[in-house]
Coordinates of C-alpha atoms in Angstrom, one line a residue:
M29 CA 150.4 131.0 -135.7
R30 CA 150.0 127.6 -134.0
I31 CA 150.7 127.6 -130.2
G32 CA 151.3 124.4 -128.2
L33 CA 150.0 125.3 -124.8
L34 CA 151.6 123.0 -122.1
T35 CA 149.7 122.7 -118.8
E36 CA 150.0 120.6 -115.7
G37 CA 147.0 120.0 -113.4
G38 CA 145.0 122.8 -115.0
Y39 CA 143.5 123.7 -118.3
P40 CA 141.4 122.3 -120.0
Y41 CA 140.2 120.4 -116.9
V42 CA 137.4 121.8 -114.9
S43 CA 139.5 122.1 -111.7
G44 CA 143.1 123.4 -111.6
D45 CA 145.2 126.3 -110.5
A46 CA 145.8 127.9 -113.9
R47 CA 142.6 127.0 -115.6
L48 CA 141.0 130.4 -115.6
W49 CA 144.1 132.2 -116.8
C50 CA 144.7 129.7 -119.6
D51 CA 141.1 129.8 -120.8
R52 CA 141.1 133.7 -120.9
L53 CA 144.3 133.6 -122.8
V54 CA 143.1 131.2 -125.4
R55 CA 139.8 132.9 -125.9
G56 CA 141.4 136.3 -126.1
L57 CA 143.9 135.3 -128.8
E58 CA 141.3 134.0 -131.2
Q59 CA 143.5 134.9 -134.2
H60 CA 145.9 132.0 -133.3
E61 CA 145.4 128.2 -133.3
F62 CA 146.1 126.3 -130.1
D63 CA 147.0 122.7 -129.5
I64 CA 146.6 121.8 -125.8
Y65 CA 149.1 119.3 -124.2
A66 CA 147.8 118.7 -120.7
L67 CA 149.3 116.7 -117.8
S68 CA 146.6 115.7 -115.3
R69 CA 147.2 115.4 -111.6
S70 CA 144.7 112.9 -110.5
E71 CA 142.0 110.4 -111.6
H72 CA 139.4 112.6 -110.0
Q73 CA 140.5 115.6 -112.1
E74 CA 140.1 113.6 -115.2
D75 CA 136.7 112.3 -114.2
E76 CA 135.5 115.9 -113.7
G77 CA 136.0 116.5 -117.4
W78 CA 137.0 119.6 -119.4
V79 CA 135.7 123.1 -119.7
Q80 CA 134.0 124.1 -122.9
L81 CA 136.7 124.8 -125.4
P82 CA 136.7 127.7 -127.9
P83 CA 136.9 126.9 -131.7
Q84 CA 140.6 128.1 -131.9
V85 CA 141.6 124.9 -130.0
D86 CA 142.4 122.4 -132.7
R87 CA 143.2 119.4 -130.5
V88 CA 143.8 118.4 -126.9
I89 CA 146.3 115.7 -126.0
T90 CA 146.4 114.5 -122.4
A91 CA 148.6 112.3 -120.3
P92 CA 148.4 111.4 -116.5
L93 CA 151.2 112.4 -114.1
W94 CA 149.5 110.6 -111.3
T95 CA 150.0 107.1 -112.7
A96 CA 152.1 105.3 -115.3
Q97 CA 151.7 101.7 -116.2
D98 CA 154.8 99.7 -116.9
D99 CA 155.4 100.1 -120.6
G100 CA 156.7 96.5 -121.0
V101 CA 159.8 97.7 -122.8
V102 CA 162.7 95.3 -122.3
Y103 CA 166.1 96.9 -122.8
G104 CA 168.9 95.1 -124.5
R105 CA 172.5 95.3 -123.2
R106 CA 173.4 98.5 -125.0
A107 CA 170.2 100.3 -123.9
R108 CA 170.7 99.2 -120.3
R109 CA 174.2 100.7 -120.4
R110 CA 172.9 103.9 -121.9
F111 CA 170.3 104.2 -119.2
A112 CA 172.8 103.5 -116.4
E113 CA 175.2 106.1 -117.8
S114 CA 172.6 108.9 -118.3
Y115 CA 170.8 108.2 -115.0
G116 CA 174.1 108.0 -113.2
E117 CA 175.1 111.4 -114.6
L118 CA 171.8 113.0 -113.7
A119 CA 172.1 111.6 -110.1
A120 CA 175.7 112.9 -109.9
A121 CA 174.5 116.4 -110.9
L122 CA 172.0 116.3 -108.0
C123 CA 174.6 115.2 -105.4
S124 CA 177.3 117.7 -106.2
G125 CA 177.5 121.5 -106.1
A126 CA 175.7 124.0 -103.9
V127 CA 171.9 124.1 -104.5
G128 CA 170.8 127.4 -105.9
D129 CA 174.4 128.6 -106.6
T130 CA 174.3 129.8 -110.2
S131 CA 177.7 131.6 -110.1
G132 CA 181.0 130.2 -111.3
E133 CA 182.4 127.7 -113.7
S134 CA 181.5 124.7 -111.4
S135 CA 177.8 125.6 -111.5
A136 CA 177.8 125.9 -115.3
T137 CA 179.5 122.5 -115.5
E138 CA 176.9 120.9 -113.3
A139 CA 174.1 122.5 -115.3
D140 CA 175.5 121.1 -118.5
R141 CA 176.0 117.7 -116.8
F142 CA 172.3 117.7 -115.8
A143 CA 171.1 118.8 -119.2
N144 CA 173.1 116.2 -121.1
A145 CA 171.8 113.5 -118.8
L146 CA 168.2 114.6 -119.1
Y147 CA 168.3 114.7 -122.9
G148 CA 170.2 111.4 -123.0
L149 CA 167.3 109.8 -121.1
A150 CA 164.8 111.5 -123.5
E151 CA 166.7 110.1 -126.5
L152 CA 166.8 106.7 -125.0
A153 CA 163.0 106.8 -124.3
R154 CA 162.4 107.8 -127.9
D155 CA 164.6 105.1 -129.3
E156 CA 163.4 102.3 -127.1
G157 CA 159.7 103.3 -126.6
G158 CA 159.7 104.4 -122.9
L159 CA 161.5 104.8 -119.6
V160 CA 159.0 103.7 -117.0
G161 CA 160.4 100.3 -116.3
A162 CA 164.0 101.5 -116.3
L163 CA 163.2 104.4 -113.9
R164 CA 161.6 101.9 -111.5
S165 CA 164.4 99.4 -111.7
E166 CA 167.1 98.4 -109.2
T167 CA 169.6 99.9 -111.7
A168 CA 168.2 103.4 -111.0
V169 CA 168.4 103.0 -107.2
R170 CA 172.0 101.7 -107.4
A171 CA 173.1 104.5 -109.7
L172 CA 171.6 107.0 -107.2
E173 CA 173.3 105.3 -104.3
R174 CA 176.7 105.4 -106.1
A175 CA 176.2 109.1 -106.8
C176 CA 175.5 109.8 -103.1
R177 CA 178.6 107.8 -101.9
A178 CA 180.9 109.4 -104.5
P179 CA 183.7 111.7 -103.4
G180 CA 182.6 115.3 -103.5
A181 CA 178.9 114.5 -102.8
R182 CA 177.2 116.9 -100.5
Q183 CA 177.0 115.8 -96.8
A184 CA 173.2 115.6 -96.9
A185 CA 173.3 113.3 -100.0
R186 CA 176.0 111.1 -98.3
A187 CA 173.6 110.6 -95.4
A188 CA 170.9 109.0 -97.6
R189 CA 170.0 105.5 -96.6
V190 CA 167.9 102.9 -98.5
P191 CA 164.5 104.3 -97.5
E192 CA 165.6 107.8 -98.6
L193 CA 167.1 106.5 -101.8
L194 CA 163.8 104.7 -102.7
A195 CA 161.8 107.8 -101.9
V196 CA 164.0 110.0 -104.2
A197 CA 164.0 107.4 -107.0
G198 CA 160.2 107.2 -106.8
H199 CA 159.9 111.0 -107.1
L200 CA 162.3 111.1 -110.0
E201 CA 160.3 108.4 -111.8
R202 CA 157.1 110.5 -111.4
A203 CA 158.8 113.8 -112.4
L204 CA 160.4 112.2 -115.5
R205 CA 157.3 110.6 -116.9
P206 CA 156.9 113.2 -119.6
L207 CA 160.1 111.9 -121.2
S208 CA 158.3 108.7 -122.2
L209 CA 155.4 110.5 -124.0
D210 CA 155.1 110.3 -127.8
W211 CA 154.5 114.1 -128.1
Y212 CA 157.8 115.0 -129.7
E213 CA 157.3 114.1 -133.4
D214 CA 156.7 116.3 -136.3
D215 CA 152.9 115.6 -136.2
G216 CA 152.9 116.6 -132.5
L217 CA 154.8 119.4 -130.8
G218 CA 157.1 119.5 -133.8
A219 CA 154.2 121.0 -135.8
V220 CA 153.7 124.0 -133.6
D221 CA 155.3 127.4 -134.1
L222 CA 155.8 128.0 -130.3
C223 CA 155.5 126.1 -127.1
H224 CA 154.0 128.0 -124.2
A225 CA 154.4 126.4 -120.8
A226 CA 151.8 127.6 -118.4
S227 CA 154.2 126.9 -115.5
G228 CA 157.6 125.6 -114.7
G229 CA 158.4 122.0 -113.6
P230 CA 156.6 119.1 -115.4
A231 CA 154.7 121.4 -117.7
A232 CA 157.9 122.9 -119.1
L233 CA 159.6 119.5 -119.6
P234 CA 157.7 118.7 -122.8
G235 CA 158.7 122.2 -124.1
L236 CA 162.3 121.4 -123.4
L237 CA 162.1 118.2 -125.4
A238 CA 160.2 119.8 -128.2
H239 CA 163.0 122.4 -128.4
H240 CA 165.7 119.7 -128.2
F241 CA 164.2 117.4 -130.8
C242 CA 162.4 119.8 -133.1
G243 CA 163.9 123.2 -132.5
V244 CA 160.5 124.7 -131.3
P245 CA 161.0 127.9 -129.3
L246 CA 159.8 127.8 -125.7
L247 CA 158.0 130.5 -123.7
V248 CA 157.7 129.8 -119.9
T249 CA 155.1 131.6 -117.7
E250 CA 155.4 131.3 -114.0
Y251 CA 152.9 133.0 -111.6
G252 CA 154.2 130.7 -108.9
V253 CA 157.8 129.5 -109.1
R254 CA 157.8 125.7 -108.8
L255 CA 161.1 125.6 -107.0
R256 CA 159.6 128.0 -104.3
T257 CA 156.5 125.8 -104.1
H258 CA 158.7 122.8 -103.5
Y259 CA 160.6 124.6 -100.7
L260 CA 157.4 125.5 -99.0
A261 CA 155.6 122.2 -99.5
D262 CA 158.3 119.6 -98.5
T263 CA 158.7 120.2 -94.8
E264 CA 158.4 116.7 -93.5
S265 CA 160.8 114.6 -95.6
P266 CA 164.2 113.6 -94.2
P267 CA 167.0 116.0 -94.9
A268 CA 168.6 113.8 -97.5
V269 CA 165.4 113.5 -99.5
R270 CA 164.8 117.3 -99.3
S271 CA 168.3 118.0 -100.4
L272 CA 168.2 115.7 -103.5
L273 CA 164.7 116.7 -104.6
T274 CA 165.5 120.4 -104.1
A275 CA 168.6 119.9 -106.3
F276 CA 166.5 118.2 -109.0
H277 CA 163.9 121.0 -109.1
G278 CA 166.6 123.6 -109.0
R279 CA 168.6 122.0 -111.9
L280 CA 165.4 121.6 -113.9
A281 CA 164.5 125.2 -113.4
T282 CA 167.9 126.3 -114.4
E283 CA 167.7 124.3 -117.7
T284 CA 164.2 125.5 -118.4
Y285 CA 165.2 129.2 -118.0
R286 CA 168.4 128.6 -120.1
R287 CA 166.6 127.1 -123.0
A288 CA 163.5 129.3 -123.0
A289 CA 163.3 132.1 -125.5
V290 CA 161.4 134.3 -123.1
V291 CA 160.4 133.8 -119.4
T292 CA 157.4 135.8 -118.1
P293 CA 157.2 136.0 -114.3
G294 CA 153.9 137.2 -112.9
N295 CA 155.6 139.6 -110.5
T296 CA 158.9 140.9 -109.2
H297 CA 158.9 138.4 -106.4
A298 CA 158.8 135.5 -108.8
R299 CA 161.4 137.2 -111.0
R300 CA 163.9 137.3 -108.1
W301 CA 163.5 133.5 -107.7
Q302 CA 164.1 133.0 -111.4
E303 CA 167.2 135.2 -111.5
R304 CA 168.5 133.2 -108.5
C305 CA 168.1 130.0 -110.6
G306 CA 170.1 131.5 -113.4
A307 CA 167.5 133.1 -115.6
D308 CA 169.0 135.7 -118.0
R309 CA 167.6 139.1 -117.2
A310 CA 167.4 139.9 -120.9
K311 CA 164.9 137.0 -121.3
L312 CA 162.6 138.1 -118.5
R313 CA 159.3 140.0 -119.1
T314 CA 157.0 140.7 -116.2
V315 CA 153.4 140.0 -117.2
Y316 CA 150.8 140.4 -114.4
P317 CA 148.0 137.8 -114.3
G318 CA 144.9 138.9 -116.2
M319 CA 141.8 139.0 -114.0
D320 CA 138.1 139.6 -114.9
A321 CA 137.2 143.1 -113.5
T322 CA 133.7 143.2 -114.9
R323 CA 132.1 141.2 -112.0
F324 CA 133.4 143.8 -109.6
T325 CA 132.4 146.8 -111.6
E326 CA 129.1 147.5 -109.8
V327 CA 130.7 147.4 -106.4
G328 CA 133.7 149.4 -107.5
E329 CA 131.7 152.2 -109.0
S330 CA 129.1 152.3 -106.2
A331 CA 129.1 155.3 -103.9
E332 CA 128.2 153.0 -101.0
C333 CA 131.2 151.8 -98.9
G334 CA 129.7 148.9 -97.0
D335 CA 129.5 148.7 -93.3
P336 CA 132.0 151.3 -92.0
D337 CA 132.6 149.2 -88.8
T338 CA 133.4 145.9 -90.6
L339 CA 136.7 144.3 -91.5
V340 CA 136.6 141.7 -94.3
W341 CA 139.0 138.8 -94.9
V342 CA 138.5 136.7 -98.1
G343 CA 140.4 133.6 -99.2
R344 CA 141.2 130.0 -98.8
V345 CA 141.3 128.9 -95.1
E346 CA 144.7 127.3 -94.5
P347 CA 147.6 127.9 -92.0
A348 CA 149.6 130.0 -94.5
K349 CA 146.9 132.7 -94.3
D350 CA 147.6 133.1 -90.6
L351 CA 144.1 133.7 -89.3
I352 CA 145.4 133.2 -85.8
S353 CA 147.3 136.5 -86.0
L354 CA 144.3 138.2 -87.5
L355 CA 142.0 137.1 -84.6
H356 CA 144.6 138.3 -82.1
A357 CA 144.9 141.6 -84.0
F358 CA 141.1 141.9 -84.1
A359 CA 141.1 141.6 -80.3
E360 CA 143.3 144.7 -80.1
V361 CA 141.1 146.5 -82.6
R362 CA 138.1 145.9 -80.4
K363 CA 139.8 147.5 -77.5
E364 CA 140.1 150.8 -79.6
E365 CA 136.9 150.4 -81.6
P366 CA 134.4 148.2 -79.7
K367 CA 131.7 148.3 -82.5
T368 CA 134.0 146.8 -85.1
R369 CA 133.1 143.4 -86.5
L370 CA 135.1 140.9 -88.6
R371 CA 133.8 138.7 -91.4
I372 CA 136.1 135.8 -92.5
I373 CA 134.7 134.6 -95.8
G374 CA 136.2 131.5 -97.4
A375 CA 136.3 127.7 -97.5
P376 CA 138.9 125.4 -96.0
T377 CA 141.5 123.7 -98.3
G378 CA 141.6 119.9 -97.6
P379 CA 141.7 118.1 -94.3
E380 CA 144.4 120.5 -93.0
G381 CA 142.3 123.5 -93.8
T382 CA 139.3 122.0 -92.2
A383 CA 141.2 121.3 -89.0
Y384 CA 142.7 124.8 -89.1
L385 CA 139.2 126.4 -89.5
G386 CA 138.0 124.5 -86.4
H387 CA 140.9 125.8 -84.5
C388 CA 140.2 129.4 -85.6
K389 CA 136.5 129.1 -84.6
A390 CA 137.5 127.8 -81.2
L391 CA 140.0 130.7 -80.7
A392 CA 137.3 133.2 -81.8
A393 CA 134.9 131.8 -79.3
Q394 CA 137.6 132.1 -76.6
L395 CA 138.7 135.6 -77.5
F396 CA 135.2 137.0 -78.0
P397 CA 132.5 135.5 -75.8
D398 CA 129.0 136.1 -77.1
E399 CA 127.9 139.6 -76.4
A400 CA 124.5 140.1 -74.8
E401 CA 122.7 143.1 -73.5
G402 CA 121.3 141.4 -70.5
L403 CA 121.6 138.4 -68.3
H404 CA 118.9 136.4 -70.1
A405 CA 119.6 137.6 -73.7
V406 CA 121.4 135.6 -76.4
G407 CA 124.5 137.4 -77.7
D408 CA 126.4 137.6 -81.0
N409 CA 130.1 136.9 -81.6
P410 CA 131.7 139.8 -83.5
V411 CA 133.6 137.3 -85.7
R412 CA 131.6 135.5 -88.4
F413 CA 132.9 132.6 -90.5
E414 CA 131.1 132.4 -93.9
E415 CA 131.4 131.0 -97.4
I416 CA 130.7 132.4 -100.8
G417 CA 127.3 131.3 -102.0
G418 CA 125.5 131.6 -98.7
P419 CA 122.4 133.7 -98.3
E420 CA 124.3 136.8 -97.0
V421 CA 127.3 136.5 -99.4
P422 CA 126.0 135.1 -102.7
T423 CA 128.9 136.3 -104.8
L424 CA 132.5 137.3 -104.4
A425 CA 131.8 140.9 -105.1
D426 CA 129.2 140.9 -102.2
A427 CA 132.0 139.6 -99.9
Y428 CA 134.2 142.7 -100.5
A429 CA 131.2 145.0 -100.5
S430 CA 130.2 143.9 -97.0
G431 CA 132.9 145.9 -95.3
A432 CA 134.9 149.1 -95.4
V433 CA 138.4 147.6 -95.1
T434 CA 139.8 144.3 -96.6
V435 CA 142.5 142.6 -94.6
L436 CA 145.2 140.1 -95.8
S437 CA 147.1 138.4 -93.0
S438 CA 149.2 135.8 -94.8
V439 CA 152.7 134.7 -93.9
V440 CA 153.2 133.1 -97.3
E441 CA 151.8 134.5 -100.5
G442 CA 152.7 134.5 -104.2
F443 CA 150.6 136.9 -106.3
P444 CA 147.8 138.0 -103.9
I445 CA 144.7 137.5 -106.0
T446 CA 142.2 138.4 -103.3
L447 CA 144.0 141.7 -102.8
V448 CA 143.6 142.6 -106.5
E449 CA 139.9 141.7 -106.3
A450 CA 139.5 144.1 -103.3
M451 CA 141.2 146.8 -105.4
F452 CA 138.8 146.2 -108.3
C453 CA 136.0 146.8 -105.7
G454 CA 137.6 150.1 -104.6
R455 CA 138.3 148.9 -101.1
A456 CA 141.0 150.2 -98.8
T457 CA 143.3 147.4 -97.7
V458 CA 145.6 146.4 -94.9
S459 CA 148.1 143.6 -95.9
T460 CA 151.2 141.8 -94.6
D461 CA 154.5 142.4 -96.4
V462 CA 154.8 138.9 -98.1
G463 CA 155.2 137.8 -101.7
A464 CA 154.2 140.3 -104.3
V465 CA 151.9 142.3 -101.9
V466 CA 153.9 145.6 -102.0
E467 CA 154.3 145.4 -105.7
V468 CA 150.6 144.9 -106.2
I469 CA 149.5 147.6 -103.8
G470 CA 151.9 150.2 -105.0
G471 CA 151.1 152.7 -102.3
T472 CA 147.3 152.3 -102.4
G473 CA 147.0 150.5 -99.1
L474 CA 148.7 149.9 -95.7
V475 CA 151.3 147.2 -95.4
V476 CA 152.6 145.8 -92.1
P477 CA 155.1 143.0 -91.1
P478 CA 153.7 139.4 -91.1
R479 CA 153.1 137.7 -87.8
N480 CA 152.7 141.1 -86.0
P481 CA 149.1 141.3 -84.6
K482 CA 149.8 144.7 -83.0
A483 CA 150.9 146.3 -86.2
L484 CA 148.0 144.8 -88.1
A485 CA 145.6 146.1 -85.5
E486 CA 147.1 149.6 -85.5
A487 CA 146.7 149.8 -89.3
C488 CA 143.1 148.6 -89.2
V489 CA 142.2 151.2 -86.5
T490 CA 143.9 153.9 -88.6
L491 CA 141.6 153.3 -91.6
L492 CA 138.5 152.6 -89.5
R493 CA 138.8 156.1 -88.0
D494 CA 139.5 157.9 -91.3
P495 CA 136.7 157.4 -93.8
E496 CA 138.1 160.0 -96.2
R497 CA 141.4 158.2 -96.4
R498 CA 139.7 154.9 -96.9
E499 CA 137.8 156.4 -99.9
R500 CA 140.9 158.0 -101.3
L501 CA 143.0 154.8 -101.1
G502 CA 140.1 152.7 -102.5
A503 CA 139.8 154.9 -105.5
A504 CA 143.5 154.8 -106.1
A505 CA 143.6 151.1 -105.7
R506 CA 140.8 150.6 -108.2
A507 CA 142.6 152.8 -110.8
R508 CA 145.8 150.8 -110.4
A509 CA 144.1 147.5 -110.7
L510 CA 142.3 148.5 -113.9
E511 CA 145.5 149.7 -115.4
L512 CA 147.7 146.7 -114.6
F513 CA 145.8 143.6 -113.7
T514 CA 143.0 143.1 -116.3
V515 CA 142.6 140.3 -118.8
E516 CA 143.0 142.8 -121.7
Q517 CA 146.5 143.9 -120.6
N518 CA 147.5 140.3 -120.1
I519 CA 146.3 139.2 -123.6
T520 CA 147.9 142.2 -125.3
A521 CA 151.3 141.4 -123.6
F522 CA 151.3 137.8 -124.7
H523 CA 150.3 138.6 -128.2
G524 CA 153.3 140.8 -128.5
I525 CA 155.6 138.2 -127.0
Y526 CA 154.4 135.5 -129.3
L527 CA 155.2 137.7 -132.3
E528 CA 158.5 138.7 -130.9
I529 CA 159.6 135.1 -130.4
V530 CA 158.5 133.8 -133.7
S531 CA 160.1 136.7 -135.5
H532 CA 163.4 135.7 -134.1
T533 CA 163.1 132.0 -134.7
P534 CA 164.8 130.4 -137.8
V535 CA 162.5 128.7 -140.3
R536 CA 162.4 125.0 -139.3
R537 CA 160.7 123.6 -142.4
V538 CA 161.7 123.3 -146.0
V539 CA 158.8 123.6 -148.3
L540 CA 158.9 121.6 -151.6
D541 CA 156.9 122.0 -154.8
N542 CA 155.3 119.1 -156.6
T543 CA 158.6 118.2 -158.3
G544 CA 160.6 118.1 -155.1
E545 CA 162.3 121.4 -155.5
P546 CA 162.5 123.8 -152.5
L547 CA 160.3 126.9 -152.5
P548 CA 162.1 129.8 -150.7
F549 CA 159.6 132.2 -149.1
A550 CA 156.8 129.7 -149.6
A551 CA 155.4 130.0 -146.1
P552 CA 155.4 133.7 -145.1
A553 CA 153.6 135.0 -142.0
E554 CA 150.6 136.0 -144.0
A555 CA 150.2 132.4 -145.3
H556 CA 148.7 131.6 -141.9
V557 CA 145.7 133.8 -142.7
P558 CA 142.8 131.8 -144.3
G559 CA 141.9 132.9 -147.8
H560 CA 142.0 132.1 -151.5
W561 CA 145.8 132.2 -151.4
T562 CA 145.9 129.0 -149.4
E563 CA 144.4 126.7 -152.0
H564 CA 147.7 125.3 -153.3
S565 CA 149.4 122.8 -151.1
T566 CA 153.1 121.8 -150.9
R567 CA 155.1 119.2 -149.2
V568 CA 157.1 119.9 -146.1
V569 CA 160.3 118.2 -144.9
A570 CA 161.2 118.9 -141.3
R571 CA 164.9 119.6 -140.6
G572 CA 166.1 117.1 -138.1
G573 CA 168.0 114.3 -139.7
P574 CA 167.1 111.0 -141.4
G575 CA 164.2 109.0 -140.0
W576 CA 162.1 111.9 -139.1
A577 CA 158.5 111.9 -140.3
A578 CA 157.4 114.6 -142.7
G579 CA 155.7 117.5 -141.0
P580 CA 152.1 118.7 -141.7
P581 CA 151.4 120.4 -145.0
V582 CA 152.1 124.1 -145.2
R583 CA 150.0 126.0 -147.7
A584 CA 151.9 128.5 -149.8
T585 CA 150.8 131.5 -151.8
P586 CA 151.4 131.2 -155.5
P587 CA 153.0 134.7 -155.7
F588 CA 155.6 133.5 -153.2
A589 CA 156.5 130.3 -155.0
A590 CA 160.0 130.2 -156.4
P591 CA 160.4 130.8 -160.2
E592 CA 160.9 127.8 -162.4
G593 CA 164.3 126.2 -161.9
A594 CA 165.0 128.0 -158.6
T595 CA 167.0 126.1 -155.9
G596 CA 167.2 126.7 -152.2

């Protein structure tokens, strides 16, 4: 079958959060054809280029989310009225109702209101050639202001002033840029058998429109729920801005889950968020991320356990990882086990991460003055900050192999990838109870409350003093990781889901013979398999009303052609 893979800020670009997962999925499902529809996040990302694509990728179509030139479209009176009505309805749906409340008739009404407004804007963009200018217009800001001042609007929305309204209108313009793309014709997303959105939010929006315009089924995969990401990221905006943007992302998530044929959360933690936003439990299939276990095989199967007196932390250096608590916990560990050392291995993320790393180094120097044997000797700090690729830690596997216990100290975590990597390496772990940690560990490691240095220290000391337990937990962790978190299980799961969705999807194309007569059963599933039976071509008419372009040719097997004079 032909899959339209929808990405935002990732595959096929060299940099991006979901790049590796998407690349492994596409390469693993070589029996299918893939069209990549990618939204880029920055000019820098585009300049870095693409990864090398496998032959099953037929085409790549890209569009930037980070910029949008004015399309130059000038609306007539009727189009301006259509825009004002649809945008006003969308704004009203954001201002009314309790955010995140998916129960009751009122919530369903507001969800329908948002959906009708969204598709109304999409149809306007399709008819007129774009929305960019309209979304940036004074009409949009005034419609948003009227919605905030209307009776029944939430208190936070009523408090919005002109700067807040401008900020919200600017965010909505960026978020709704996919509505102006020309991807939703029969030679675009209308030609695929299935749209697979690699995340929610902007990546799922083209899938919603392909479903609306062309009836293409939608599969949504979320390893990190976009609404949750918005909650965590937007901490500095004024309350009115946060309220309206949270409502937008919540309404979009609800509509995405409602229209998707199947939603695949990456863990139970994400699944709970999706259910809170209205996802039907019958549509949910938990599919854990597939990770490459081969690079950790040597360490995982080795009888050596690394330095028995060393704790290892691996990851991105940022405030959410709470290295401050880890350092204070390590100070308690040293009181019980003075020989213990701590290796913090990872690079900072952005300017905030760099500043945080400097703060952590200063705290480590304060907590652990350099140890020296004599008055005139130079000492060592028991805490070392390193990065992958250095002379002592050339690879990621070497990082986990350098100690006996791997520690995760985060206060915020989605799916803990570093924890799974440690499990592949057969390492005993001590983790904080955040995100999907307990689900991933499954009893093969110790879990403590976040922001509790004393509990973290006690768990580390317990494992440092018990090598047999460390070995037992490490072996169990490796077995669990190999069973649940490999690339192979991920690919197998999605292959089955693809077949399930397509098997329940009505035929969207009518195949005609050379005389214009319909050919029932002319495009069976096996017609997708190349061979001598695909030599005869037929014409295809897409169902969707007058004015739609003809879809791509579908090749039919002569044995499945209708008998002479047959009608459909």
